[in-house]
Structure formats: C-alpha cells, structure tokens
PDB file of C-alpha atoms in Angstrom:
ATOM      1  CA  MET A   1      -0.058  -0.249   0.221  1.00  0.00           C
ATOM      2  CA  ALA A   2       1.508   3.610  -1.145  1.00  0.00           C
ATOM      3  CA  GLY A   3       2.037   5.861   1.769  1.00  0.00           C
ATOM      4  CA  LYS A   4       0.955   9.629   1.645  1.00  0.00           C
ATOM      5  CA  ILE A   5       4.386  10.310  -0.136  1.00  0.00           C
ATOM      6  CA  ASP A   6       4.538   8.006  -2.647  1.00  0.00           C
ATOM      7  CA  ALA A   7       0.933   8.737  -3.336  1.00  0.00           C
ATOM      8  CA  ARG A   8       2.654  12.971  -3.148  1.00  0.00           C
ATOM      9  CA  LEU A   9       4.690  11.585  -5.876  1.00  0.00           C
ATOM     10  CA  ALA A  10       1.436   9.579  -7.878  1.00  0.00           C
ATOM     11  CA  GLU A  11       0.428  13.113  -7.348  1.00  0.00           C
ATOM     12  CA  LEU A  12       2.834  15.321  -8.550  1.00  0.00           C
ATOM     13  CA  GLY A  13       3.927  12.799 -11.574  1.00  0.00           C
ATOM     14  CA  ILE A  14       7.523  12.501 -10.334  1.00  0.00           C
ATOM     15  CA  THR A  15       8.880   8.893 -10.120  1.00  0.00           C
ATOM     16  CA  LEU A  16      11.662   8.881  -8.827  1.00  0.00           C
ATOM     17  CA  PRO A  17      14.808   7.581 -10.087  1.00  0.00           C
ATOM     18  CA  GLN A  18      17.023   4.352  -9.003  1.00  0.00           C
ATOM     19  CA  ALA A  19      19.618   5.478  -6.015  1.00  0.00           C
ATOM     20  CA  ASN A  20      22.934   5.855  -7.695  1.00  0.00           C
ATOM     21  CA  ALA A  21      25.613   3.798  -6.906  1.00  0.00           C
ATOM     22  CA  PRO A  22      28.769   5.870  -5.687  1.00  0.00           C
ATOM     23  CA  VAL A  23      31.612   6.482  -8.446  1.00  0.00           C
ATOM     24  CA  ALA A  24      34.098   6.527  -5.956  1.00  0.00           C
ATOM     25  CA  ASN A  25      35.370   5.217  -2.727  1.00  0.00           C
ATOM     26  CA  TYR A  26      32.373   6.196  -0.586  1.00  0.00           C
ATOM     27  CA  VAL A  27      29.030   4.662   0.962  1.00  0.00           C
ATOM     28  CA  PRO A  28      25.814   6.224  -0.736  1.00  0.00           C
ATOM     29  CA  TYR A  29      24.285   7.276   2.556  1.00  0.00           C
ATOM     30  CA  VAL A  30      24.807   6.574   6.460  1.00  0.00           C
ATOM     31  CA  ARG A  31      22.385   6.147   8.903  1.00  0.00           C
ATOM     32  CA  SER A  32      23.271   7.578  12.231  1.00  0.00           C
ATOM     33  CA  GLY A  33      20.860   7.769  15.316  1.00  0.00           C
ATOM     34  CA  ASN A  34      17.565   9.707  13.418  1.00  0.00           C
ATOM     35  CA  LEU A  35      19.564  10.887  10.753  1.00  0.00           C
ATOM     36  CA  VAL A  36      20.548  10.121   7.309  1.00  0.00           C
ATOM     37  CA  HIS A  37      23.170  11.412   5.690  1.00  0.00           C
ATOM     38  CA  VAL A  38      23.268  11.800   2.042  1.00  0.00           C
ATOM     39  CA  SER A  39      26.491  11.804   0.064  1.00  0.00           C
ATOM     40  CA  GLY A  40      26.648  14.683  -2.874  1.00  0.00           C
ATOM     41  CA  GLN A  41      23.591  13.261  -5.583  1.00  0.00           C
ATOM     42  CA  ILE A  42      25.152  14.160  -8.547  1.00  0.00           C
ATOM     43  CA  THR A  43      22.455  15.282 -12.120  1.00  0.00           C
ATOM     44  CA  MET A  44      22.132  11.567 -13.011  1.00  0.00           C
ATOM     45  CA  GLU A  45      19.106  10.624 -14.458  1.00  0.00           C
ATOM     46  CA  ASN A  46      18.914   6.394 -15.934  1.00  0.00           C
ATOM     47  CA  GLY A  47      22.448   6.425 -15.584  1.00  0.00           C
ATOM     48  CA  GLU A  48      23.751   9.401 -17.837  1.00  0.00           C
ATOM     49  CA  LEU A  49      24.864  12.195 -16.737  1.00  0.00           C
ATOM     50  CA  LYS A  50      22.711  15.177 -17.772  1.00  0.00           C
ATOM     51  CA  PHE A  51      23.345  19.005 -17.415  1.00  0.00           C
ATOM     52  CA  LEU A  52      27.479  18.676 -18.037  1.00  0.00           C
ATOM     53  CA  GLY A  53      28.891  22.124 -18.045  1.00  0.00           C
ATOM     54  CA  LYS A  54      29.354  25.591 -15.617  1.00  0.00           C
ATOM     55  CA  LEU A  55      26.020  27.816 -14.686  1.00  0.00           C
ATOM     56  CA  GLY A  56      26.922  31.620 -16.316  1.00  0.00           C
ATOM     57  CA  ARG A  57      28.311  29.896 -19.537  1.00  0.00           C
ATOM     58  CA  ASP A  58      26.868  26.732 -20.651  1.00  0.00           C
ATOM     59  CA  TYR A  59      23.596  27.241 -18.465  1.00  0.00           C
ATOM     60  CA  GLN A  60      21.491  29.912 -17.070  1.00  0.00           C
ATOM     61  CA  VAL A  61      19.535  29.422 -13.926  1.00  0.00           C
ATOM     62  CA  GLU A  62      16.600  28.075 -14.969  1.00  0.00           C
ATOM     63  CA  ASP A  63      18.633  24.841 -16.431  1.00  0.00           C
ATOM     64  CA  GLY A  64      20.322  25.323 -13.119  1.00  0.00           C
ATOM     65  CA  GLN A  65      16.718  24.825 -11.036  1.00  0.00           C
ATOM     66  CA  LYS A  66      16.394  21.874 -13.312  1.00  0.00           C
ATOM     67  CA  ALA A  67      20.301  19.769 -12.761  1.00  0.00           C
ATOM     68  CA  ALA A  68      18.866  21.015  -8.512  1.00  0.00           C
ATOM     69  CA  ARG A  69      16.192  19.445  -8.797  1.00  0.00           C
ATOM     70  CA  LEU A  70      17.423  15.906 -10.449  1.00  0.00           C
ATOM     71  CA  CYS A  71      19.906  16.215  -7.894  1.00  0.00           C
ATOM     72  CA  ALA A  72      17.081  16.206  -5.167  1.00  0.00           C
ATOM     73  CA  LEU A  73      14.957  13.732  -6.996  1.00  0.00           C
ATOM     74  CA  ASN A  74      18.319  11.305  -6.269  1.00  0.00           C
ATOM     75  CA  LEU A  75      18.486  12.709  -2.640  1.00  0.00           C
ATOM     76  CA  ILE A  76      15.139  11.234  -1.853  1.00  0.00           C
ATOM     77  CA  ALA A  77      16.090   8.175  -3.976  1.00  0.00           C
ATOM     78  CA  GLN A  78      18.732   7.909  -1.441  1.00  0.00           C
ATOM     79  CA  VAL A  79      16.865   8.299   1.191  1.00  0.00           C
ATOM     80  CA  ARG A  80      13.905   5.509   0.145  1.00  0.00           C
ATOM     81  CA  ALA A  81      17.015   3.061  -0.509  1.00  0.00           C
ATOM     82  CA  ALA A  82      17.850   3.699   3.239  1.00  0.00           C
ATOM     83  CA  ILE A  83      14.984   3.833   5.175  1.00  0.00           C
ATOM     84  CA  GLY A  84      12.063   1.925   2.930  1.00  0.00           C
ATOM     85  CA  ASP A  85       9.162   4.133   3.567  1.00  0.00           C
ATOM     86  CA  LEU A  86       9.296   7.559   3.009  1.00  0.00           C
ATOM     87  CA  ASP A  87       6.361   8.603   5.681  1.00  0.00           C
ATOM     88  CA  ASN A  88       9.656   8.529   7.967  1.00  0.00           C
ATOM     89  CA  VAL A  89      11.117  10.854   7.004  1.00  0.00           C
ATOM     90  CA  LYS A  90      10.322  13.947   9.708  1.00  0.00           C
ATOM     91  CA  ARG A  91      12.141  16.623   8.268  1.00  0.00           C
ATOM     92  CA  VAL A  92      14.542  17.974   6.078  1.00  0.00           C
ATOM     93  CA  VAL A  93      17.815  19.286   7.591  1.00  0.00           C
ATOM     94  CA  LYS A  94      19.794  20.525   5.451  1.00  0.00           C
ATOM     95  CA  LEU A  95      21.493  21.056   1.668  1.00  0.00           C
ATOM     96  CA  ASN A  96      24.210  21.781   0.537  1.00  0.00           C
ATOM     97  CA  ALA A  97      24.483  22.606  -2.327  1.00  0.00           C
ATOM     98  CA  PHE A  98      27.887  23.161  -5.410  1.00  0.00           C
ATOM     99  CA  VAL A  99      26.834  25.060  -8.345  1.00  0.00           C
ATOM    100  CA  ASN A 100      29.882  24.652 -10.677  1.00  0.00           C
ATOM    101  CA  SER A 101      29.882  28.420 -11.810  1.00  0.00           C
ATOM    102  CA  ASP A 102      31.435  30.780 -14.250  1.00  0.00           C
ATOM    103  CA  PRO A 103      33.342  32.917 -12.342  1.00  0.00           C
ATOM    104  CA  ALA A 104      31.205  35.822 -12.633  1.00  0.00           C
ATOM    105  CA  PHE A 105      27.930  33.816 -11.966  1.00  0.00           C
ATOM    106  CA  THR A 106      26.502  34.775  -8.744  1.00  0.00           C
ATOM    107  CA  ASP A 107      22.845  33.242  -8.770  1.00  0.00           C
ATOM    108  CA  GLN A 108      23.978  30.233  -7.189  1.00  0.00           C
ATOM    109  CA  PRO A 109      20.550  30.776  -4.661  1.00  0.00           C
ATOM    110  CA  LYS A 110      18.511  30.624  -7.062  1.00  0.00           C
ATOM    111  CA  VAL A 111      19.577  27.741  -8.766  1.00  0.00           C
ATOM    112  CA  VAL A 112      19.288  25.412  -5.767  1.00  0.00           C
ATOM    113  CA  ASN A 113      15.927  26.375  -4.997  1.00  0.00           C
ATOM    114  CA  GLY A 114      15.555  23.882  -7.665  1.00  0.00           C
ATOM    115  CA  ALA A 115      16.367  21.706  -4.670  1.00  0.00           C
ATOM    116  CA  SER A 116      15.031  23.414  -2.535  1.00  0.00           C
ATOM    117  CA  ASP A 117      11.785  23.511  -3.853  1.00  0.00           C
ATOM    118  CA  THR A 118      11.152  19.714  -4.796  1.00  0.00           C
ATOM    119  CA  MET A 119      11.249  18.617  -1.361  1.00  0.00           C
ATOM    120  CA  VAL A 120       8.468  21.386  -0.057  1.00  0.00           C
ATOM    121  CA  GLU A 121       6.506  19.954  -3.039  1.00  0.00           C
ATOM    122  CA  VAL A 122       7.671  16.624  -1.930  1.00  0.00           C
ATOM    123  CA  PHE A 123       7.471  16.602   1.720  1.00  0.00           C
ATOM    124  CA  GLY A 124       5.377  20.018   2.907  1.00  0.00           C
ATOM    125  CA  GLU A 125       6.370  21.696   5.623  1.00  0.00           C
ATOM    126  CA  ALA A 126       8.910  19.073   6.604  1.00  0.00           C
ATOM    127  CA  GLY A 127      10.821  19.823   3.260  1.00  0.00           C
ATOM    128  CA  LYS A 128      11.713  23.167   4.276  1.00  0.00           C
ATOM    129  CA  HIS A 129      15.630  22.886   5.707  1.00  0.00           C
ATOM    130  CA  ALA A 130      18.727  25.313   6.291  1.00  0.00           C
ATOM    131  CA  ARG A 131      20.612  24.903   3.563  1.00  0.00           C
ATOM    132  CA  SER A 132      24.472  26.281   1.482  1.00  0.00           C
ATOM    133  CA  ALA A 133      24.266  27.310  -1.913  1.00  0.00           C
ATOM    134  CA  VAL A 134      28.204  27.108  -3.208  1.00  0.00           C
ATOM    135  CA  GLY A 135      29.740  28.401  -6.135  1.00  0.00           C
ATOM    136  CA  VAL A 136      32.758  25.915  -7.373  1.00  0.00           C
ATOM    137  CA  ALA A 137      35.399  25.970 -10.182  1.00  0.00           C
ATOM    138  CA  SER A 138      34.467  22.547 -10.855  1.00  0.00           C
ATOM    139  CA  LEU A 139      32.262  19.252 -10.084  1.00  0.00           C
ATOM    140  CA  PRO A 140      33.069  15.903 -10.155  1.00  0.00           C
ATOM    141  CA  LEU A 141      32.655  14.607 -14.174  1.00  0.00           C
ATOM    142  CA  GLY A 142      31.762  17.944 -15.144  1.00  0.00           C
ATOM    143  CA  VAL A 143      28.572  17.951 -13.556  1.00  0.00           C
ATOM    144  CA  ALA A 144      27.075  21.442 -12.877  1.00  0.00           C
ATOM    145  CA  VAL A 145      24.696  20.778  -9.573  1.00  0.00           C
ATOM    146  CA  GLU A 146      25.787  18.061  -6.974  1.00  0.00           C
ATOM    147  CA  ILE A 147      23.201  18.486  -3.447  1.00  0.00           C
ATOM    148  CA  ASP A 148      24.267  16.517  -0.293  1.00  0.00           C
ATOM    149  CA  GLY A 149      22.279  16.146   2.655  1.00  0.00           C
ATOM    150  CA  ILE A 150      20.611  15.581   5.549  1.00  0.00           C
ATOM    151  CA  PHE A 151      16.824  13.915   6.847  1.00  0.00           C
ATOM    152  CA  GLU A 152      15.479  13.211  10.305  1.00  0.00           C
ATOM    153  CA  VAL A 153      13.774  10.268  10.153  1.00  0.00           C
ATOM    154  CA  ALA A 154      11.540   8.008  12.465  1.00  0.00           C
TER     155      ALA A 154
END
C-alpha cells in the first residue's frame, strides 16, 4: 500500500530514479541515530549524466534549477534506499549545494531553489530546511550541480 509521500509523488507526476551507486570509495548514505546523511548526488538520470558544464557559461538559472531538482530527486531516492518508507522522513534538515559556476556567476541560491522547492513539494512543511549554496570552479565528472543532504527520520 502506498504511503502519503508515495501518493504525493504520484500526484506530482514524479517517478523517483533508482538510487545511484557511488562513483568512488564512499557509501551513498550513512544512518546515525535518527539522521540519514546522504552523500553528494549529481545530475545522473537513468545511468546517464545530464547538465554537464558551468552555470553562467553553458547554462542559465532555469536550467540550473532543473539540474538541482534532479539532484533532489536523487537525494530522495537514496533516502528511500536507506529507510524504505518515505513517510518515515520527519524533516529535511539541511542541503549543501555546489554549483559549477563561471567566475562572474552569482545566482547560486536561485539555482539551488530547484532542489529546495522540490523538497517542499514532496515533503510539505517537513521539506523546509537549512542550506548552503556555494559556487565552485569544477565538480566531479563535469556536472553543473551536486547536492548532499541530512534527513531526520523516524
């Protein structure tokens, strides 16, 4: 039987991707007590890298928001892998976002809204979180956005 969050995902027309396997020597998530720390999720969709390049050079804010949304969906997929039932997510605690940015690009917070908005769409009030949005010179595999997260679970 589908839970509330699964029903909300269906209502939103969202199909979560499969949880991505790590691309180096780390685990995709660690559960410690009532917190799940999810490793950085990149713009991988169905095993294919998306959004390769820099914000402000190759992409503008709207594309960056789509990239951040994809990272958010990958984060949620990892949480599902960690705990099974997404109804057990009590709160999205924090997102740390890294935006592969041209030196003159300063709209990282607007880009990361793509992930923040997704968390609120999916989890409602419990999706509101603290966050960081940081511009960086490069990211693994050349992706435009990488986001990690901390989730409080039952």
